Each structure stands twice: as C-alpha cells, then as structure tokens.
C-alpha cells in the first residue's frame, strides 16, 4: 500500500513542480472554500474522534489539540488563504554571476519533491502541511495519529477533491489512515519516494525517526521553553508576559514551562506571581528556595521533581526556580532546554545582549512572550513545523524551508580549460 502511495506522490511532485503561482493559488483557494462548505462532514468526523479519545482517557491537553469547532476550522481555512498571498519562492534566483570561464551561473529555488509528515493529535497540521507543500510544488504523504484518523480522512478527501477539480492528481496529498504502527516503520524507509521527513510529536517519535529513518529528518516541536526574570525586570509587565506565555494556549510547544527568577527580585516577585497564577488557575512546581516564598501564597504549589525540568507539561503547570544570576539561568537552559523558544524579561541592555548571544535556541525573545514562535506570527503563513535543529531549517518552517536549490550554468558553447 505505502509503495503505491509513494509512486503516486512522486509522480504528482513532477507535475506540481511545473505549476505557476497562479495555478497553485487557485488550488489553495478552492481548498479553503471547500473546508468551509464541507465543514459539517469534517466536524462530525472530529466529534467521533473526540468521543473515542475521551473513552481512551486522552489527557485534556491532547483533547484540546485534537478538537475542532466552526471557529477553528474557519481559522484553518483563512490560514490557507493567507498562504495564497505569500510570495512563491519557487524559481527565485538566490544568487549568481558571470565566472572568469565565461560561464554564467545561478542558484535557483526548486521544490524538495515529496514531504512526509508524521504527527499526533493535531488535525490542523493536515491542512497546514498540505497548503505549504502545494504552494511550493511539493507532494505530501501524511501520517496523523490514530486519535485523528477520521478527521484527517475527511480533511484529505476535501483537499483531493479540490486537486482533481483543478486537473491535478489526488496523489499530491495523501494520508495513511490505518493506525497500524508498523506502517510508520515502513514509511521511515521510503527514501526512494520521500525526500524529507518531519515528525511532529513527542520525544519518543523523534527518537524513532532519528534512529530508524533512511530519509533526511527535520526534528522539532518539543518545547521545554524558559522565561528568565532578571533582577531589573518590572513586575507588572513581567507578569503579563508570563500569563500569556503560560495560559494563552497551554497545549502548544511554544508555551513556557519553566520560570527562572533572579534571587535579588524573588522576595518581591514571587508573592505577586502566586496571586496572578492563582487567578489564572496555574499550579506551580517550585525548587526549595522558591517553595519557601510561595507556600503561603494563594496559588497551588508543590515541590518540583527533577524530571519535570526536562518535560513539557502542556497544561496549566509551571516550574519556578530561583537562580543566582544570568550565568546560572543560561546554564539551566543549556542543560534542560530543547532549543525551541526562550525569553528574558529585563531592563538591562547588557543582559539582553548576553541572553541573545549565549542562548542557542531557534527563537530567543527580550521582553516578549514565547508564544510568538509560530509561522503565522512570524509572517510566514502556516508552518509545517518548528525546527529545533540547524540543518537545513531552523525555527518556524514556512515556504522557503520546503525548497532546496539547483545550480544552473548558462554557457556560450563554453568548455572547461
């Protein structure tokens, strides 16, 4: 079955690579319209997925990721329309010039070919990946989690209908609907057909892909994100940022998980934090020093466990640790971070510059929420993933990250001397 999907995707990728921007945008506009026109079928499939997920005891965080409603589906459709408005990178000349040999050479952006994506309970990923891949002339093979198979099947059906009505093969976007995990292992070895693999899920999935895949893998999406509260931070603005970074949508990978508070501000800051977190329904997990300052406050607090510094809560829980200074904070981030998104709240330019230069994450922030690490927020349109590695893409992966380039040489009967 998977080999036939691979053959179809590879064949479709050759056709997609030749499309003009106008042709690609026409497909995307039709997909957006059909997502809204056929919302009832997609939402019904999602309700069935949610019902089964609740029976299976899925966590609240995972249920939130899985859930669709009319507003979320409309937002997904509008994200597709936003991709239409973005500049098409395919065909862009990156650089070039005339060589001494007389050969004129240039680097030109081209599609990667076929993108494989393995993801869990996130039905929006289906549309995000499909729209970005189609805009860049790539075919896609998608393997969503077993929790979302009905939603994904209904969504891909809509996408394939739009493709065929535009005279393009349905094989341009395909989904593996079977929940059989053996198919994941088979997919990891489809290097004959898939040019790049992107896992979007937990650490176990990433480890499996890195160790077993014969296809180049882009890893990311695991976000143990930190906010450092410097001794010069102003308390009220800092609390506003922390509330946003923790509560705006707790189940996302760019949500803050650990707060590192400078010891010189801790006695003033932590009581105010406790009050704010109590109002926001956040449970605090504090180190020994912080616990002493928080235990009489209104927020629920408990002693932090060592392993919690290395895990995503993806819920209304927050680690709090007191640090001796910026060196201590940076050391903690280097030891426990996932190179996703980290922020410092400071009024000291020197500390801001140090944080930017010394924290090796895909996105670093000064006096801003970590929740901004997102393709849409960065002006990239929808994103296919957030890469926490360094080759070939880093941070939110938009259109350019789904292209490679080829060297083109123009001669005038030119030969090498």
Short mmCIF file of C-alpha atoms in Angstrom, two decimals:
data_model
loop_
_atom_site.label_atom_id
_atom_site.label_comp_id
_atom_site.label_asym_id
_atom_site.label_seq_id
_atom_site.Cartn_x
_atom_site.Cartn_y
_atom_site.Cartn_z
CA UNK A 1 0.00 0.00 0.00
CA UNK A 2 2.69 2.52 1.01
CA UNK A 3 4.77 1.85 -2.08
CA UNK A 4 1.78 2.67 -4.28
CA UNK A 5 1.30 5.90 -2.30
CA UNK A 6 4.97 6.70 -2.79
CA UNK A 7 4.78 6.08 -6.53
CA UNK A 8 1.69 8.31 -6.80
CA UNK A 9 3.26 11.07 -4.72
CA UNK A 10 6.50 11.08 -6.72
CA UNK A 11 4.57 11.25 -9.99
CA UNK A 12 2.42 14.08 -8.64
CA UNK A 13 5.50 16.00 -7.48
CA UNK A 14 6.79 16.21 -11.06
CA UNK A 15 3.54 17.87 -12.15
CA UNK A 16 3.37 20.18 -9.14
CA UNK A 17 6.91 21.43 -9.79
CA UNK A 18 5.80 22.85 -13.14
CA UNK A 19 2.80 24.83 -11.87
CA UNK A 20 2.73 28.62 -11.93
CA UNK A 21 1.98 30.58 -8.77
CA UNK A 22 -1.46 31.39 -10.13
CA UNK A 23 -2.27 27.72 -10.66
CA UNK A 24 -1.13 26.81 -7.17
CA UNK A 25 -3.10 29.64 -5.60
CA UNK A 26 -6.22 28.53 -7.46
CA UNK A 27 -5.97 25.11 -5.81
CA UNK A 28 -5.42 26.65 -2.39
CA UNK A 29 -8.39 28.98 -2.74
CA UNK A 30 -10.59 26.05 -3.67
CA UNK A 31 -9.33 24.05 -0.67
CA UNK A 32 -10.16 26.94 1.68
CA UNK A 33 -13.65 27.28 0.21
CA UNK A 34 -14.32 23.55 0.43
CA UNK A 35 -13.14 23.37 4.05
CA UNK A 36 -15.89 25.83 4.94
CA UNK A 37 -18.50 24.41 2.56
CA UNK A 38 -17.97 20.87 3.89
CA UNK A 39 -17.37 21.86 7.49
CA UNK A 40 -20.24 19.71 8.73
CA UNK A 41 -18.63 16.48 7.49
CA UNK A 42 -15.23 17.38 8.95
CA UNK A 43 -16.66 18.44 12.32
CA UNK A 44 -18.76 15.27 12.54
CA UNK A 45 -15.67 13.16 11.94
CA UNK A 46 -13.85 15.19 14.60
CA UNK A 47 -16.67 14.61 17.11
CA UNK A 48 -16.31 10.88 16.58
CA UNK A 49 -12.54 11.12 17.10
CA UNK A 50 -13.08 13.13 20.30
CA UNK A 51 -15.63 10.65 21.62
CA UNK A 52 -13.22 7.76 21.17
CA UNK A 53 -10.33 9.79 22.59
CA UNK A 54 -12.29 10.52 25.78
CA UNK A 55 -13.17 6.83 26.12
CA UNK A 56 -9.46 6.05 25.83
CA UNK A 57 -8.57 8.52 28.59
CA UNK A 58 -6.69 11.07 26.47
CA UNK A 59 -5.39 13.99 28.54
CA UNK A 60 -7.06 17.41 28.47
CA UNK A 61 -4.02 18.84 26.67
CA UNK A 62 -4.28 16.23 23.90
CA UNK A 63 -8.05 16.67 23.66
CA UNK A 64 -7.52 20.41 23.16
CA UNK A 65 -5.05 19.71 20.35
CA UNK A 66 -7.49 17.29 18.74
CA UNK A 67 -10.64 19.39 18.99
CA UNK A 68 -12.09 21.31 16.06
CA UNK A 69 -15.03 23.69 16.12
CA UNK A 70 -16.51 26.01 13.49
CA UNK A 71 -14.26 28.91 14.57
CA UNK A 72 -11.09 26.81 14.46
CA UNK A 73 -12.00 25.35 11.08
CA UNK A 74 -12.68 28.82 9.68
CA UNK A 75 -9.30 29.95 11.04
CA UNK A 76 -7.63 26.99 9.31
CA UNK A 77 -9.33 27.90 6.02
CA UNK A 78 -8.21 31.51 6.42
CA UNK A 79 -4.64 30.32 7.03
CA UNK A 80 -4.80 28.65 3.61
CA UNK A 81 -5.94 31.94 2.08
CA UNK A 82 -3.02 33.68 3.76
CA UNK A 83 -0.63 31.21 2.11
CA UNK A 84 -2.10 32.29 -1.24
CA UNK A 85 -0.98 35.83 -0.52
CA UNK A 86 2.61 34.87 0.26
CA UNK A 87 5.34 35.18 -2.32
CA UNK A 88 6.10 31.90 -4.07
CA UNK A 89 9.79 31.10 -3.50
CA UNK A 90 9.99 28.51 -6.31
CA UNK A 91 12.01 29.85 -9.22
CA UNK A 92 13.60 32.60 -7.13
CA UNK A 93 17.25 33.24 -8.03
CA UNK A 94 19.20 33.25 -4.77
CA UNK A 95 22.48 34.49 -6.20
CA UNK A 96 24.82 34.07 -9.17
CA UNK A 97 27.08 35.86 -11.59
CA UNK A 98 29.50 35.59 -14.50
CA UNK A 99 32.60 33.47 -13.87
CA UNK A 100 36.05 34.02 -15.37
CA UNK A 101 35.46 30.96 -17.54
CA UNK A 102 32.62 32.76 -19.29
CA UNK A 103 30.00 30.56 -17.61
CA UNK A 104 27.08 32.44 -16.09
CA UNK A 105 25.91 30.60 -13.01
CA UNK A 106 22.97 30.99 -10.64
CA UNK A 107 21.28 29.20 -7.73
CA UNK A 108 17.55 28.84 -8.20
CA UNK A 109 14.97 27.64 -5.65
CA UNK A 110 13.15 24.41 -6.54
CA UNK A 111 10.73 22.14 -4.66
CA UNK A 112 12.10 19.37 -2.46
CA UNK A 113 9.80 16.80 -4.09
CA UNK A 114 7.79 14.67 -1.63
CA UNK A 115 7.44 15.64 2.04
CA UNK A 116 6.49 13.04 4.63
CA UNK A 117 5.00 14.23 7.92
CA UNK A 118 4.21 12.09 10.97
CA UNK A 119 2.15 13.85 13.61
CA UNK A 120 -0.16 13.21 16.53
CA UNK A 121 -3.49 14.69 17.62
CA UNK A 122 -3.36 17.90 15.59
CA UNK A 123 -5.86 17.96 12.71
CA UNK A 124 -4.80 21.49 11.70
CA UNK A 125 -1.41 20.07 10.69
CA UNK A 126 -3.09 18.22 7.83
CA UNK A 127 -4.16 21.46 6.18
CA UNK A 128 -1.07 23.45 7.17
CA UNK A 129 1.26 20.89 5.61
CA UNK A 130 -0.87 20.39 2.51
CA UNK A 131 -1.15 24.12 1.80
CA UNK A 132 2.55 24.84 2.29
CA UNK A 133 3.58 21.83 0.25
CA UNK A 134 1.25 22.69 -2.63
CA UNK A 135 2.39 26.33 -2.62
CA UNK A 136 5.98 25.17 -3.01
CA UNK A 137 5.23 22.49 -5.61
CA UNK A 138 5.76 19.55 -3.25
CA UNK A 139 3.63 16.44 -2.82
CA UNK A 140 2.84 15.26 0.72
CA UNK A 141 2.32 11.93 2.45
CA UNK A 142 0.75 12.42 5.88
CA UNK A 143 0.51 10.03 8.79
CA UNK A 144 -1.58 11.53 11.58
CA UNK A 145 -2.13 9.94 14.97
CA UNK A 146 -4.67 7.20 15.49
CA UNK A 147 -6.69 9.71 17.54
CA UNK A 148 -7.39 11.84 14.47
CA UNK A 149 -7.76 9.35 11.64
CA UNK A 150 -11.42 10.18 10.92
CA UNK A 151 -10.77 13.94 10.95
CA UNK A 152 -7.71 13.57 8.76
CA UNK A 153 -9.53 11.31 6.29
CA UNK A 154 -12.39 13.81 5.95
CA UNK A 155 -9.98 16.72 5.52
CA UNK A 156 -7.79 14.97 2.94
CA UNK A 157 -10.93 14.00 1.00
CA UNK A 158 -11.77 17.70 0.67
CA UNK A 159 -8.19 18.54 -0.39
CA UNK A 160 -8.13 15.79 -3.01
CA UNK A 161 -11.48 16.92 -4.38
CA UNK A 162 -10.05 20.43 -4.88
CA UNK A 163 -6.93 19.00 -6.55
CA UNK A 164 -8.89 16.88 -9.02
CA UNK A 165 -11.23 19.75 -9.90
CA UNK A 166 -8.13 21.76 -10.79
CA UNK A 167 -6.87 18.95 -13.03
CA UNK A 168 -4.19 17.75 -10.61
CA UNK A 169 -3.64 14.22 -9.27
CA UNK A 170 -5.13 13.30 -5.90
CA UNK A 171 -1.78 11.68 -5.13
CA UNK A 172 -0.36 15.16 -4.49
CA UNK A 173 -1.74 14.96 -0.92
CA UNK A 174 -2.29 11.55 0.65
CA UNK A 175 -2.91 10.32 4.19
CA UNK A 176 -2.11 6.98 5.76
CA UNK A 177 -5.40 6.23 7.50
CA UNK A 178 -4.51 2.90 9.12
CA UNK A 179 -3.48 3.19 12.79
CA UNK A 180 -1.05 0.26 12.37
CA UNK A 181 2.26 1.46 13.83
CA UNK A 182 4.15 -0.95 11.58
CA UNK A 183 3.32 1.41 8.73
CA UNK A 184 5.34 4.15 10.44
CA UNK A 185 8.43 1.93 10.39
CA UNK A 186 7.78 1.18 6.73
CA UNK A 187 7.34 4.88 5.96
CA UNK A 188 10.70 5.68 7.56
CA UNK A 189 12.43 3.61 4.88
CA UNK A 190 10.68 5.07 1.83
CA UNK A 191 13.73 7.08 0.75
CA UNK A 192 13.06 6.06 -2.83
CA UNK A 193 9.95 8.25 -2.79
CA UNK A 194 10.09 10.66 0.19
CA UNK A 195 12.70 13.43 0.11
CA UNK A 196 12.29 14.86 3.62
CA UNK A 197 10.59 13.57 6.76
CA UNK A 198 9.17 15.76 9.52
CA UNK A 199 7.99 14.18 12.80
CA UNK A 200 5.67 16.33 14.91
CA UNK A 201 5.08 14.65 18.24
CA UNK A 202 6.71 13.55 21.44
CA UNK A 203 10.31 12.70 22.19
CA UNK A 204 9.69 9.02 21.50
CA UNK A 205 8.58 9.70 17.93
CA UNK A 206 11.56 11.96 17.28
CA UNK A 207 13.96 9.36 18.65
CA UNK A 208 12.39 6.66 16.49
CA UNK A 209 12.70 8.78 13.34
CA UNK A 210 16.30 9.81 14.02
CA UNK A 211 17.37 6.21 14.67
CA UNK A 212 15.34 4.31 12.07
CA UNK A 213 14.75 6.67 9.13
CA UNK A 214 16.71 6.32 5.89
CA UNK A 215 15.20 9.68 4.87
CA UNK A 216 16.65 13.05 5.98
CA UNK A 217 14.72 14.06 9.13
CA UNK A 218 13.85 17.54 10.41
CA UNK A 219 13.15 17.33 14.15
CA UNK A 220 11.44 19.91 16.30
CA UNK A 221 8.22 20.79 18.06
CA UNK A 222 9.29 19.67 21.53
CA UNK A 223 9.30 22.85 23.56
CA UNK A 224 10.73 22.98 27.07
CA UNK A 225 10.63 26.77 26.96
CA UNK A 226 12.01 29.11 29.62
CA UNK A 227 11.47 32.68 30.76
CA UNK A 228 14.20 34.36 32.80
CA UNK A 229 13.06 37.11 35.16
CA UNK A 230 16.09 39.36 35.62
CA UNK A 231 16.65 41.45 38.75
CA UNK A 232 15.89 44.57 36.72
CA UNK A 233 12.52 43.32 35.44
CA UNK A 234 9.38 45.34 36.16
CA UNK A 235 6.90 43.13 37.98
CA UNK A 236 3.57 44.06 36.36
CA UNK A 237 4.75 43.86 32.71
CA UNK A 238 6.63 40.64 33.53
CA UNK A 239 3.51 39.01 34.97
CA UNK A 240 1.50 40.00 31.91
CA UNK A 241 4.02 38.26 29.63
CA UNK A 242 4.20 35.15 31.82
CA UNK A 243 0.41 34.79 31.91
CA UNK A 244 0.30 34.99 28.13
CA UNK A 245 3.17 32.56 27.65
CA UNK A 246 1.62 30.00 30.03
CA UNK A 247 -2.15 30.31 29.61
CA UNK A 248 -2.94 31.64 26.13
CA UNK A 249 -2.96 28.05 24.83
CA UNK A 250 -1.17 25.72 27.25
CA UNK A 251 -1.07 22.67 24.95
CA UNK A 252 1.30 24.23 22.41
CA UNK A 253 5.04 23.65 22.06
CA UNK A 254 5.86 27.37 22.48
CA UNK A 255 4.23 27.60 25.92
CA UNK A 256 6.59 28.46 28.78
CA UNK A 257 7.30 25.52 31.10
CA UNK A 258 9.97 26.89 33.46
CA UNK A 259 10.39 30.29 35.09
CA UNK A 260 13.91 31.22 36.25
CA UNK A 261 13.76 34.08 38.77
CA UNK A 262 16.80 36.11 39.87
CA UNK A 263 17.41 35.76 43.61
CA UNK A 264 17.55 39.53 44.13
CA UNK A 265 13.97 40.03 42.92
CA UNK A 266 12.46 36.79 44.20
CA UNK A 267 11.09 38.11 47.53
CA UNK A 268 9.16 40.88 45.76
CA UNK A 269 8.26 38.97 42.63
CA UNK A 270 7.12 35.53 43.82
CA UNK A 271 4.19 36.70 46.04
CA UNK A 272 2.86 38.71 43.09
CA UNK A 273 3.40 35.68 40.83
CA UNK A 274 1.45 33.46 43.24
CA UNK A 275 -1.51 35.84 43.22
CA UNK A 276 -1.52 36.06 39.43
CA UNK A 277 -1.12 32.30 38.92
CA UNK A 278 -3.96 31.59 41.35
CA UNK A 279 -6.22 33.84 39.29
CA UNK A 280 -5.06 32.05 36.12
CA UNK A 281 -5.52 28.54 37.56
CA UNK A 282 -1.84 27.63 37.24
CA UNK A 283 -0.18 25.12 39.57
CA UNK A 284 3.40 25.97 40.49
CA UNK A 285 6.21 23.42 40.87
CA UNK A 286 8.93 25.14 42.87
CA UNK A 287 12.50 24.43 43.88
CA UNK A 288 13.39 24.55 47.59
CA UNK A 289 14.14 28.28 47.68
CA UNK A 290 11.09 29.28 45.68
CA UNK A 291 8.82 26.94 47.63
CA UNK A 292 9.63 28.77 50.85
CA UNK A 293 8.46 32.05 49.31
CA UNK A 294 5.39 30.59 47.58
CA UNK A 295 3.89 28.18 50.08
CA UNK A 296 1.89 30.85 51.90
CA UNK A 297 0.54 32.37 48.68
CA UNK A 298 -2.84 31.72 47.08
CA UNK A 299 -1.55 29.65 44.13
CA UNK A 300 -1.39 25.88 44.42
CA UNK A 301 2.29 24.95 44.82
CA UNK A 302 4.30 21.77 45.29
CA UNK A 303 7.93 20.77 45.25
CA UNK A 304 9.34 20.36 41.76
CA UNK A 305 10.59 16.93 40.70
CA UNK A 306 13.95 16.85 38.91
CA UNK A 307 12.49 15.22 35.78
CA UNK A 308 9.91 18.00 35.40
CA UNK A 309 12.64 20.37 34.22
CA UNK A 310 13.07 18.16 31.12
CA UNK A 311 9.42 17.58 30.17
CA UNK A 312 6.62 19.56 28.57
CA UNK A 313 3.62 19.99 30.87
CA UNK A 314 1.37 21.16 28.01
CA UNK A 315 -1.05 22.13 30.77
CA UNK A 316 -1.60 24.83 33.41
CA UNK A 317 1.55 23.88 35.32
CA UNK A 318 4.74 25.91 35.67
CA UNK A 319 8.15 25.21 37.16
CA UNK A 320 9.66 28.01 39.25
CA UNK A 321 13.36 28.07 40.14
CA UNK A 322 15.43 30.78 41.81
CA UNK A 323 18.78 31.43 40.10
CA UNK A 324 21.84 33.28 41.35
CA UNK A 325 22.16 35.33 38.17
CA UNK A 326 22.22 35.21 34.39
CA UNK A 327 25.08 32.68 34.27
CA UNK A 328 23.02 30.29 36.41
CA UNK A 329 19.94 30.82 34.24
CA UNK A 330 21.81 30.22 30.98
CA UNK A 331 23.40 27.07 32.41
CA UNK A 332 19.96 25.75 33.34
CA UNK A 333 18.59 26.43 29.84
CA UNK A 334 21.59 24.72 28.24
CA UNK A 335 21.08 21.67 30.44
CA UNK A 336 17.30 21.33 30.23
CA UNK A 337 16.16 23.29 27.17
CA UNK A 338 15.18 21.87 23.79
CA UNK A 339 16.49 24.82 21.73
CA UNK A 340 12.93 25.87 20.94
CA UNK A 341 11.95 29.25 22.47
CA UNK A 342 13.40 31.08 25.45
CA UNK A 343 12.91 34.62 26.76
CA UNK A 344 14.41 37.12 29.17
CA UNK A 345 12.48 39.86 30.95
CA UNK A 346 14.95 42.64 31.69
CA UNK A 347 15.55 46.36 31.59
CA UNK A 348 19.31 45.86 31.22
CA UNK A 349 20.65 46.08 27.67
CA UNK A 350 23.84 44.19 28.56
CA UNK A 351 21.87 41.22 29.92
CA UNK A 352 19.55 41.27 26.91
CA UNK A 353 22.53 41.13 24.56
CA UNK A 354 24.15 38.33 26.57
CA UNK A 355 20.95 36.30 26.51
CA UNK A 356 20.57 36.72 22.74
CA UNK A 357 24.18 35.73 22.09
CA UNK A 358 24.55 32.90 24.61
CA UNK A 359 21.20 31.07 24.48
CA UNK A 360 21.36 28.74 21.48
CA UNK A 361 17.66 28.33 20.72
CA UNK A 362 15.80 28.61 17.44
CA UNK A 363 13.95 31.67 18.81
CA UNK A 364 15.02 33.98 21.65
CA UNK A 365 12.98 36.89 22.99
CA UNK A 366 13.60 40.03 25.02
CA UNK A 367 10.56 41.27 26.94
CA UNK A 368 8.12 39.23 24.85
CA UNK A 369 6.12 36.02 25.15
CA UNK A 370 7.44 32.72 23.82
CA UNK A 371 4.04 32.18 22.21
CA UNK A 372 5.19 34.18 19.18
CA UNK A 373 7.20 31.23 17.79
CA UNK A 374 4.72 30.43 15.08
CA UNK A 375 4.75 30.66 11.29
CA UNK A 376 1.70 32.89 11.17
CA UNK A 377 3.03 35.23 13.86
CA UNK A 378 6.38 35.47 12.06
CA UNK A 379 4.68 36.42 8.80
CA UNK A 380 5.47 33.09 7.16
CA UNK A 381 1.86 31.95 6.84
CA UNK A 382 1.05 28.49 8.14
CA UNK A 383 4.01 26.43 9.27
CA UNK A 384 4.89 22.82 8.61
CA UNK A 385 6.85 22.53 11.87
CA UNK A 386 9.17 24.37 14.26
CA UNK A 387 12.65 23.03 13.70
CA UNK A 388 14.97 22.92 16.70
CA UNK A 389 17.93 21.67 14.68
CA UNK A 390 20.31 23.62 12.46
CA UNK A 391 20.23 21.85 9.08
CA UNK A 392 18.63 22.81 6.79
CA UNK A 393 15.94 24.87 8.53
CA UNK A 394 15.56 26.38 12.00
CA UNK A 395 12.55 27.80 13.83
CA UNK A 396 9.11 28.02 12.21
CA UNK A 397 9.34 26.33 8.81
CA UNK A 398 7.48 28.29 6.16
CA UNK A 399 7.67 28.21 2.39
CA UNK A 400 11.42 28.67 1.88
CA UNK A 401 12.13 25.76 4.25
CA UNK A 402 10.25 23.47 1.85
CA UNK A 403 12.54 24.29 -1.05
CA UNK A 404 16.06 23.38 -2.00
CA UNK A 405 18.06 24.83 -4.87
CA UNK A 406 19.81 23.74 -8.00
CA UNK A 407 22.85 25.26 -9.69
CA UNK A 408 22.24 26.36 -13.27
CA UNK A 409 25.06 27.19 -15.66
CA UNK A 410 24.49 29.15 -18.89
CA UNK A 411 27.24 28.95 -21.49
CA UNK A 412 28.00 30.11 -25.00
CA UNK A 413 29.49 26.83 -26.25
CA UNK A 414 31.65 27.12 -23.14
CA UNK A 415 34.17 24.43 -22.20
CA UNK A 416 36.43 24.00 -19.20
CA UNK A 417 40.05 24.95 -19.81
#
